mmCIF file of C-alpha atoms and ligand atoms in Angstrom:
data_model
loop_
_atom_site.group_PDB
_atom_site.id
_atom_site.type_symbol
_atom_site.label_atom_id
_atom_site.label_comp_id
_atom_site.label_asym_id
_atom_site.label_seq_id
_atom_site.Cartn_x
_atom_site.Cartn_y
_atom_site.Cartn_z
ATOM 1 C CA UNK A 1 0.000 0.000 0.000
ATOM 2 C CA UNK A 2 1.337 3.349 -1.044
ATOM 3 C CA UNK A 3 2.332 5.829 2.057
ATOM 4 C CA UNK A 4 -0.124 8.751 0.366
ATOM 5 C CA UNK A 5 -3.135 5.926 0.156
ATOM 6 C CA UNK A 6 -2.075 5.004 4.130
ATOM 7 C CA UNK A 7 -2.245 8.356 4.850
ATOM 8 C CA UNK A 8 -5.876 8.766 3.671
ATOM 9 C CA UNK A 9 -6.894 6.107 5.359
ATOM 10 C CA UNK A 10 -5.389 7.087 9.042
ATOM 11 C CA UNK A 11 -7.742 10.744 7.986
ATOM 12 C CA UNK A 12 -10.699 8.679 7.665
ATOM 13 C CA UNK A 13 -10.106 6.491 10.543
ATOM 14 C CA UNK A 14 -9.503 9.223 13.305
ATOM 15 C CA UNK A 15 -12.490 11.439 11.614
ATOM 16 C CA UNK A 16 -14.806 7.916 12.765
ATOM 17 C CA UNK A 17 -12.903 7.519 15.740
ATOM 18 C CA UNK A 18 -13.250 11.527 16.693
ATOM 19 C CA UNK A 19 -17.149 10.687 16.727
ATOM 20 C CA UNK A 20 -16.953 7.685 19.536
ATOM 21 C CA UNK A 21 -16.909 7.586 22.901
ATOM 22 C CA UNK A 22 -13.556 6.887 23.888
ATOM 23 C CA UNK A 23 -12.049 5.659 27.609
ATOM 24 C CA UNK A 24 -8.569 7.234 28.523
ATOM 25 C CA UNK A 25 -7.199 5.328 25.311
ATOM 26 C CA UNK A 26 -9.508 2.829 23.712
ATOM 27 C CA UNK A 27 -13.340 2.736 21.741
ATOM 28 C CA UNK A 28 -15.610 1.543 24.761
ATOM 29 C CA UNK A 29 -18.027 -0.137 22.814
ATOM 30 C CA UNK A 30 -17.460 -0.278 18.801
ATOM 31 C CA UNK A 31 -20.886 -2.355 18.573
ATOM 32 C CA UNK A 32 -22.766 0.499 20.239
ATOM 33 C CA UNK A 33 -20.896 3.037 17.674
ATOM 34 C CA UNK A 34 -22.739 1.453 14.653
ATOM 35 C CA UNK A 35 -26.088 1.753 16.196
ATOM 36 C CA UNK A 36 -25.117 5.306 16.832
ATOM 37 C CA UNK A 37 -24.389 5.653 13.406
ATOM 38 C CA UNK A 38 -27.441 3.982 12.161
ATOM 39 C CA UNK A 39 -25.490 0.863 10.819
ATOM 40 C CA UNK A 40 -27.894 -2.174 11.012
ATOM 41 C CA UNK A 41 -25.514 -4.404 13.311
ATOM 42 C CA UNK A 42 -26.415 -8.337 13.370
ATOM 43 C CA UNK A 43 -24.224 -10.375 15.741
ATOM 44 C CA UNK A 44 -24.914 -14.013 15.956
ATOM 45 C CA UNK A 45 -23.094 -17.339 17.064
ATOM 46 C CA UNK A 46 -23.164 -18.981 13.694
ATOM 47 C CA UNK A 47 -20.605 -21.428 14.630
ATOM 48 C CA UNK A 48 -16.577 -21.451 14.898
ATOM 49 C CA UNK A 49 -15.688 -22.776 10.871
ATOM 50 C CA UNK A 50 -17.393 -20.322 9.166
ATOM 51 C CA UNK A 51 -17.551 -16.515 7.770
ATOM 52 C CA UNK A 52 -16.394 -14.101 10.499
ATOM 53 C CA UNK A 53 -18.605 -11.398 9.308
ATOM 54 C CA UNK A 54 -20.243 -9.643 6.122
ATOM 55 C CA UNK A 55 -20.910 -5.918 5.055
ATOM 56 C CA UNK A 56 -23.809 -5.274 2.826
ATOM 57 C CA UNK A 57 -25.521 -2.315 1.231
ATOM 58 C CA UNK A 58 -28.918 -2.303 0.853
ATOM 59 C CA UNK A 59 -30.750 1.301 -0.642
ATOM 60 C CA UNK A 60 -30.018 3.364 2.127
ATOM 61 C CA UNK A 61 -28.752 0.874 4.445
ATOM 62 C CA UNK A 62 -26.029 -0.174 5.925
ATOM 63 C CA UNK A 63 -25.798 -3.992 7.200
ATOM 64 C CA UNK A 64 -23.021 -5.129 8.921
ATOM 65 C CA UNK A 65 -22.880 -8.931 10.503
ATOM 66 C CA UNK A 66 -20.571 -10.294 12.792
ATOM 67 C CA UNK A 67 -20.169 -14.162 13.808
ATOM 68 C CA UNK A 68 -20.240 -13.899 18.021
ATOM 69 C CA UNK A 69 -18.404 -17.086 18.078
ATOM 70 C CA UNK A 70 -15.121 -16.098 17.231
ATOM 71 C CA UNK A 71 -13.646 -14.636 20.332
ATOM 72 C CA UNK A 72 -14.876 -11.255 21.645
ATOM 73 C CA UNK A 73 -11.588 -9.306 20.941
ATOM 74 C CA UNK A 74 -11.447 -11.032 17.433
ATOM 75 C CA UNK A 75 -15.397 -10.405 17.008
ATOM 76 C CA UNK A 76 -14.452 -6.241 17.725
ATOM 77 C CA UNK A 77 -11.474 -6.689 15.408
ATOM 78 C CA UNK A 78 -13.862 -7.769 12.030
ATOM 79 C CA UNK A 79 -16.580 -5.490 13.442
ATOM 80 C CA UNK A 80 -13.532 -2.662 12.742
ATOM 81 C CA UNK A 81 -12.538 -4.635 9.476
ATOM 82 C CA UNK A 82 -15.975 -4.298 8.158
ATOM 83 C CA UNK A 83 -16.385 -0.560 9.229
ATOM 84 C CA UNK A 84 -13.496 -0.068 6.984
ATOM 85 C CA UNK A 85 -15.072 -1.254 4.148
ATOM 86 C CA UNK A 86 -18.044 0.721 4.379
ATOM 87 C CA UNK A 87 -15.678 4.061 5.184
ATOM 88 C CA UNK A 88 -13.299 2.806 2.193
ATOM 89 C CA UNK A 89 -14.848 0.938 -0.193
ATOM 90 C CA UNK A 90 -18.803 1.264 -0.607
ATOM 91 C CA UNK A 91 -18.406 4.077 -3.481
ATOM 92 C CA UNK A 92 -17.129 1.279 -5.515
ATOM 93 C CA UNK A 93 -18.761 -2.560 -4.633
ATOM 94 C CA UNK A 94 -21.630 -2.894 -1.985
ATOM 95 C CA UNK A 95 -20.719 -6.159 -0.417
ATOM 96 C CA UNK A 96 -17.762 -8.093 1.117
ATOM 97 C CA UNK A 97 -17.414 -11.457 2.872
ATOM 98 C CA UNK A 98 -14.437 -11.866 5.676
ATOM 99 C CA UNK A 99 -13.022 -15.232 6.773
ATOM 100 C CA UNK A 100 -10.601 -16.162 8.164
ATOM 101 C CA UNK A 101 -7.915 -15.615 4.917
ATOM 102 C CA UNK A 102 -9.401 -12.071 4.904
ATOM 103 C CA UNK A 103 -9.222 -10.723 8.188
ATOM 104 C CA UNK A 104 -5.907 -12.285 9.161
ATOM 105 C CA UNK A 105 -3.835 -9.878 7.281
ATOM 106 C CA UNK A 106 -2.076 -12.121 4.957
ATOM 107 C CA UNK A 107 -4.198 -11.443 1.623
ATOM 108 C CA UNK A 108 -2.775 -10.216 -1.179
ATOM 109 C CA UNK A 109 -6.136 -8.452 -1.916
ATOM 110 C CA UNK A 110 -5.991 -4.594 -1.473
ATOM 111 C CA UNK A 111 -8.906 -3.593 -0.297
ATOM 112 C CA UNK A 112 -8.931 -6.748 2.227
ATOM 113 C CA UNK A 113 -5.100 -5.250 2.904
ATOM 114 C CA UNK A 114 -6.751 -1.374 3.175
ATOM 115 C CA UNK A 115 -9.925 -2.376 5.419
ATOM 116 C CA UNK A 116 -7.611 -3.984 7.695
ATOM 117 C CA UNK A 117 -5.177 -0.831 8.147
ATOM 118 C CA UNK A 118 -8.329 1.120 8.800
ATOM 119 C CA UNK A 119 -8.809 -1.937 11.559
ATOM 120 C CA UNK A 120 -5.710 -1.103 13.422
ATOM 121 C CA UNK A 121 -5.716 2.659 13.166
ATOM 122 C CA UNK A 122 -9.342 3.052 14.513
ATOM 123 C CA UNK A 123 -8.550 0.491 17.611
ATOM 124 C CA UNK A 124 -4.943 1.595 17.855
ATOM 125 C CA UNK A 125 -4.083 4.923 16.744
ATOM 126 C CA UNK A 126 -0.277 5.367 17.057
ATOM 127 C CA UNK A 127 -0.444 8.498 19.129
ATOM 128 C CA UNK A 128 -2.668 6.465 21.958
ATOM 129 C CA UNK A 129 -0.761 3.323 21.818
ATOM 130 C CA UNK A 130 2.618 5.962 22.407
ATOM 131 C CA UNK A 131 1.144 8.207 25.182
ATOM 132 C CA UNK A 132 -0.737 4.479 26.874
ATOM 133 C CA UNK A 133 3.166 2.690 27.089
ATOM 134 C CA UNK A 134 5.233 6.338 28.102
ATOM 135 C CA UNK A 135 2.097 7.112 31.259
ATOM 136 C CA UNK A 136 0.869 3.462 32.107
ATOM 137 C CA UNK A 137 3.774 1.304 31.758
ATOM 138 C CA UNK A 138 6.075 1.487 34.702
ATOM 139 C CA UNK A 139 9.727 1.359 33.632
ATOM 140 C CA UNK A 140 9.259 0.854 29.860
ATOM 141 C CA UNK A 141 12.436 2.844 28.450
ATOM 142 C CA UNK A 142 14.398 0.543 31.004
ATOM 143 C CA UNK A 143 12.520 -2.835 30.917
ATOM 144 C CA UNK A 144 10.613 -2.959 27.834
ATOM 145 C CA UNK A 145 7.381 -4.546 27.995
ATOM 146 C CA UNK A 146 6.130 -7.688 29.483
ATOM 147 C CA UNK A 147 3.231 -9.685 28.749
ATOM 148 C CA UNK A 148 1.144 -8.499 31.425
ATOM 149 C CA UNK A 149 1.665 -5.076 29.926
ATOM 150 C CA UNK A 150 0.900 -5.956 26.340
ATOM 151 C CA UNK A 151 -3.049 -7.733 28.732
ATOM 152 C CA UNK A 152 -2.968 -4.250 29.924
ATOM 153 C CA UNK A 153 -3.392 -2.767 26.464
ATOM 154 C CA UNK A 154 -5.481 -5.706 25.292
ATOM 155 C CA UNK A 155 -7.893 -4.547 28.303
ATOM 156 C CA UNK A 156 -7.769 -0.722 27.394
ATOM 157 C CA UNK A 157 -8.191 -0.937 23.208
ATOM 158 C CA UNK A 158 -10.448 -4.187 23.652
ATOM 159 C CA UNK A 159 -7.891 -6.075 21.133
ATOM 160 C CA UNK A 160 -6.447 -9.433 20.910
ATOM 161 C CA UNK A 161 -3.195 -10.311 22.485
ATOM 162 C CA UNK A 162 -1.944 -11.019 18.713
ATOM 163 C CA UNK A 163 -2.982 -7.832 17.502
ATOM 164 C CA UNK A 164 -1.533 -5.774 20.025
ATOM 165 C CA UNK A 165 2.045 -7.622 19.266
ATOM 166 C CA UNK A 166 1.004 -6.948 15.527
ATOM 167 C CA UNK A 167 0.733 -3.322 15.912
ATOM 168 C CA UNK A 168 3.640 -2.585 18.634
ATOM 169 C CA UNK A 169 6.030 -3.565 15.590
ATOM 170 C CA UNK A 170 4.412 -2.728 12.840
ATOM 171 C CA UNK A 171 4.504 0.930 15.031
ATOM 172 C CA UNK A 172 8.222 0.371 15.708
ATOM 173 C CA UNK A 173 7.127 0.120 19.719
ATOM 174 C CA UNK A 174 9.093 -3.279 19.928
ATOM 175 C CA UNK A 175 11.154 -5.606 17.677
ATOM 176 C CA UNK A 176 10.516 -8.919 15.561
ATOM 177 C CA UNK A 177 12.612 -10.513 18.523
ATOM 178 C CA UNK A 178 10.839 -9.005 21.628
ATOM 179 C CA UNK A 179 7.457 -9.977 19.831
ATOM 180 C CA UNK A 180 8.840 -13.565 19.878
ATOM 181 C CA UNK A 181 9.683 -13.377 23.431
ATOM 182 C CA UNK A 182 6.381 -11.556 24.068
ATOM 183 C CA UNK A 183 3.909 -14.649 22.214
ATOM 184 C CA UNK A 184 6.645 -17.228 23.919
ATOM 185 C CA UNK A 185 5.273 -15.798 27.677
ATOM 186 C CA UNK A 186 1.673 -15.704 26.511
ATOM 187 C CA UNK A 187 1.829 -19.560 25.591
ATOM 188 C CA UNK A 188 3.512 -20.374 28.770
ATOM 189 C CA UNK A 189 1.157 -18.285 31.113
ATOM 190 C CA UNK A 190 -2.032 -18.579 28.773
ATOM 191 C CA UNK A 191 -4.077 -15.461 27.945
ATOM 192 C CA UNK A 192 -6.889 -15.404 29.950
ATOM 193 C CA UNK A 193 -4.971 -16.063 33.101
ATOM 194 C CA UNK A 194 -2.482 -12.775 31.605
ATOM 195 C CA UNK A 195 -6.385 -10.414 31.816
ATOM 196 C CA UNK A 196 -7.272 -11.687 35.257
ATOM 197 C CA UNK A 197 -3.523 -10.980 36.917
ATOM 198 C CA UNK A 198 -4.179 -7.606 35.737
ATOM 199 C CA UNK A 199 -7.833 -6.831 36.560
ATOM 200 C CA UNK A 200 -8.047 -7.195 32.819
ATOM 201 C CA UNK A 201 -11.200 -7.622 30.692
ATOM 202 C CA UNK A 202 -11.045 -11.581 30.490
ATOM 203 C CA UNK A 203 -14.248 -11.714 28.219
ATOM 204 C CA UNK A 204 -12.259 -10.407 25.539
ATOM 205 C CA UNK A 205 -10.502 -14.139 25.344
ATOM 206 C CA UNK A 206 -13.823 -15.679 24.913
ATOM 207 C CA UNK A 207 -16.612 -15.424 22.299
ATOM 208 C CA UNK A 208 -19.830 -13.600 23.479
ATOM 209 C CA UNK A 209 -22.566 -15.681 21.868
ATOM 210 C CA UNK A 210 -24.828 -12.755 21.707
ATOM 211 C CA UNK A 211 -27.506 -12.784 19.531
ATOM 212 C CA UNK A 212 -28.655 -9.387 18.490
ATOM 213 C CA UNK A 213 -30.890 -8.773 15.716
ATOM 214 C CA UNK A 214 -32.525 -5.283 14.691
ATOM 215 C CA UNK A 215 -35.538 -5.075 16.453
ATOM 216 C CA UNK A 216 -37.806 -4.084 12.542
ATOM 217 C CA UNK A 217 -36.337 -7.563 11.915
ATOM 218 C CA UNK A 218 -39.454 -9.112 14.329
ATOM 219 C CA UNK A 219 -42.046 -6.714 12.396
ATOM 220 C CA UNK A 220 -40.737 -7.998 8.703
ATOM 221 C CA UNK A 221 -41.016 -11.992 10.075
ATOM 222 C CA UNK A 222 -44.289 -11.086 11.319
ATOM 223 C CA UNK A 223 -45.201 -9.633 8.030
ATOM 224 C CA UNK A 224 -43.976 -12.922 6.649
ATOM 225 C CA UNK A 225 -45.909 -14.676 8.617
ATOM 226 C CA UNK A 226 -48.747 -13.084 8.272
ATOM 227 C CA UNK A 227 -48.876 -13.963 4.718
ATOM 228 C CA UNK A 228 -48.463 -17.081 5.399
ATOM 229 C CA UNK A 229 -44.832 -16.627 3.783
ATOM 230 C CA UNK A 230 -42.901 -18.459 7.142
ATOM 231 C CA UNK A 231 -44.331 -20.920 9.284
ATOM 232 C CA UNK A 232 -44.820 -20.047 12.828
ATOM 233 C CA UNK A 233 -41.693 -22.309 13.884
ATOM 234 C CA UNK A 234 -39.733 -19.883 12.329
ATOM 235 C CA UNK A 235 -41.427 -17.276 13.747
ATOM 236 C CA UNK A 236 -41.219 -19.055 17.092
ATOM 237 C CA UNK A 237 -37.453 -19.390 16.568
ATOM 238 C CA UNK A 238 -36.721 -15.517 15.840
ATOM 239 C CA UNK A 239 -38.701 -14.444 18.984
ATOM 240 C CA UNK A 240 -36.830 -16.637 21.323
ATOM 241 C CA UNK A 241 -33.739 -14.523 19.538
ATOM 242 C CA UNK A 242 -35.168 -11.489 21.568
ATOM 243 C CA UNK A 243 -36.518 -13.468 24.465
ATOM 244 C CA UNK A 244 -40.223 -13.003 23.306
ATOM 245 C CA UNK A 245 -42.827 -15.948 23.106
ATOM 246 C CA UNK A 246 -45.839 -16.064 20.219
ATOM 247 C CA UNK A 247 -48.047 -14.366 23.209
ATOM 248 C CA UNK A 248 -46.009 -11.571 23.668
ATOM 249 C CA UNK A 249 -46.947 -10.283 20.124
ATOM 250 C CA UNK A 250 -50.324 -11.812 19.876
ATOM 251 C CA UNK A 251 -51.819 -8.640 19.101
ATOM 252 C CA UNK A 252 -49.725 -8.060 16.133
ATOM 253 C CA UNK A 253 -50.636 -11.778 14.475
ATOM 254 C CA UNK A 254 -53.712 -12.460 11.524
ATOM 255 C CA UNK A 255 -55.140 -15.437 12.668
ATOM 256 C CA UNK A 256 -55.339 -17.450 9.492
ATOM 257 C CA UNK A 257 -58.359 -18.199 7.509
ATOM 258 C CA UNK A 258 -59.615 -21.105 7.159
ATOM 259 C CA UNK A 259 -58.926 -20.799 2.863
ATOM 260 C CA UNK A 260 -55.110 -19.971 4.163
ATOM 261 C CA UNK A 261 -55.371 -23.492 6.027
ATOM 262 C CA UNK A 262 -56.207 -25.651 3.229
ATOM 263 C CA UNK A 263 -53.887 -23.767 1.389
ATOM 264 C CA UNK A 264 -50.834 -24.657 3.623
ATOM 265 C CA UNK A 265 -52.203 -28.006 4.385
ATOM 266 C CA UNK A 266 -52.222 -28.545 0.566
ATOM 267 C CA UNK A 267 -48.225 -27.377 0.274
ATOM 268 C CA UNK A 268 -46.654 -28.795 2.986
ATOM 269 C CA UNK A 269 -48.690 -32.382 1.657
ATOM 270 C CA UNK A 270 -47.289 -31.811 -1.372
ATOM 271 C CA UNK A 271 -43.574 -31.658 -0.354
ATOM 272 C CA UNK A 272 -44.066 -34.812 1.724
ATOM 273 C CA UNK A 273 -44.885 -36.322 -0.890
HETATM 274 ZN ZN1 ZN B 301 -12.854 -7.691 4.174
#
């Protein structure tokens, strides 16, 4: 990536990041950010093998999905990725998948390459990262960093372990050797174990699981069902999603006809057959 291009895209990351609600250091809640923004966020657990999350545009809106069973600071980390796109890239295309070959930094695609530069300048701007190590970290210019330090800045950006070693050298804060020494402690004294020692966020190390779905999302089933387009199973199976039961919204349902009846009787009799 050109420096000129890099530039551009540090300009539009602080002008998003100048708009959230930041700690001393860190976004507090990137999630909460896109509602702010009017983004339609979905985050489900669609299982650990498949996409890590999706950006769509749709007329006027924005979609963004991301899969809560990768870990939390991984989920926050594609959540940023995805951002990036729609910041970067939605002039030109209007959709993008991320996996695993996306997101991890290693494709050769640019705009996979650009949305995840935009990543680590929105969660880790270099000015932030240098004013967190020269106030917070005790001894740095003699010691150098330890792996509780790098949990510390895991627990104040809301970042993995890997991508605060990522940035410290990409940033110059450390070298390709002290990195090794720095992922050689984390193995040995595991991660989660790193947060707690510190008063860290440990939920970062884990996936979330959360299920959240826009709430128009229950009205457009319910149209759906309504017209006899989903069958209430389905509809059954979204509610739970926002702990609501078919009762809850019983004022909102058509009760079928008795024509409507037949007619489903008559379709789902056909496919058994
Ligand atoms: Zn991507």
């Amino acid at each position: 990536m050109q420096e000129s291009r890099k530039r551009e895209i540090r300009i539009k990351a602080a002008s998003f990041r100048e708009k959230c609600k930041v700690s001393r250091y860190g976004i507090i809640d990137l999630f909460k950010e896109c509602e702010r923004r009017g983004y339609k966020l979905l985050r489900y657990p669609l299982g650990e093998n498949v996409d890590l999350g999706f950006t769509v545009k749709k007329d006027n809106d924005i979609v963004i999905f991301t899969n809560s069973c990768s870990r939390l600071s991984r989920e926050i980390f594609t959540l940023a990725h995805e951002i990036g796109h729609v910041i970067l890239h939605f002039a030109e295309d209007i959709s993008f998948i991320d996996d695993n070959s996306t997101i991890n930094g290693r494709s050769k695609d640019e705009k996979e390459q650009e949305a995840n530069y935009f990543a680590a300048c929105l969660l880790m701007p270099y000015d932030d990262i240098n004013r967190f190590v020269d106030l917070e970290i005790q001894n740095f210019h003699e010691k150098g960093l330890s792996a509780l330090d790098i949990a510390r800045i895991m627990s104040e950006f809301n970042v993995s372990f890997d991508m605060v070693l990522n940035r410290l050298e990409s940033l110059g804060v450390i070298n390709q050797n002290q990195k090794l020494c720095l992922d050689n402690e984390r193995i040995e004294k595991r991660v989660g174990n790193l947060l707690r020692s510190v008063g860290g966020n440990a939920r970062l190390n884990v996936p979330s699981n959360e299920i959240d779905i826009p709430y128009e999302y229950i009205d457009y089933v319910i149209y759906n069902y309504n017209h006899n387009a989903v069958p209430k199973e389905t509809l059954e199976k979204v509610l739970v999603c926002y702990h609501l039961t078919i009762e809850d919204v019983s004022d909102k349902l058509t009760p079928p006809s008795d024509d409507d009846d037949d007619d489903l009787d008559e379709l789902i009799g056909g496919l058994d057959d």
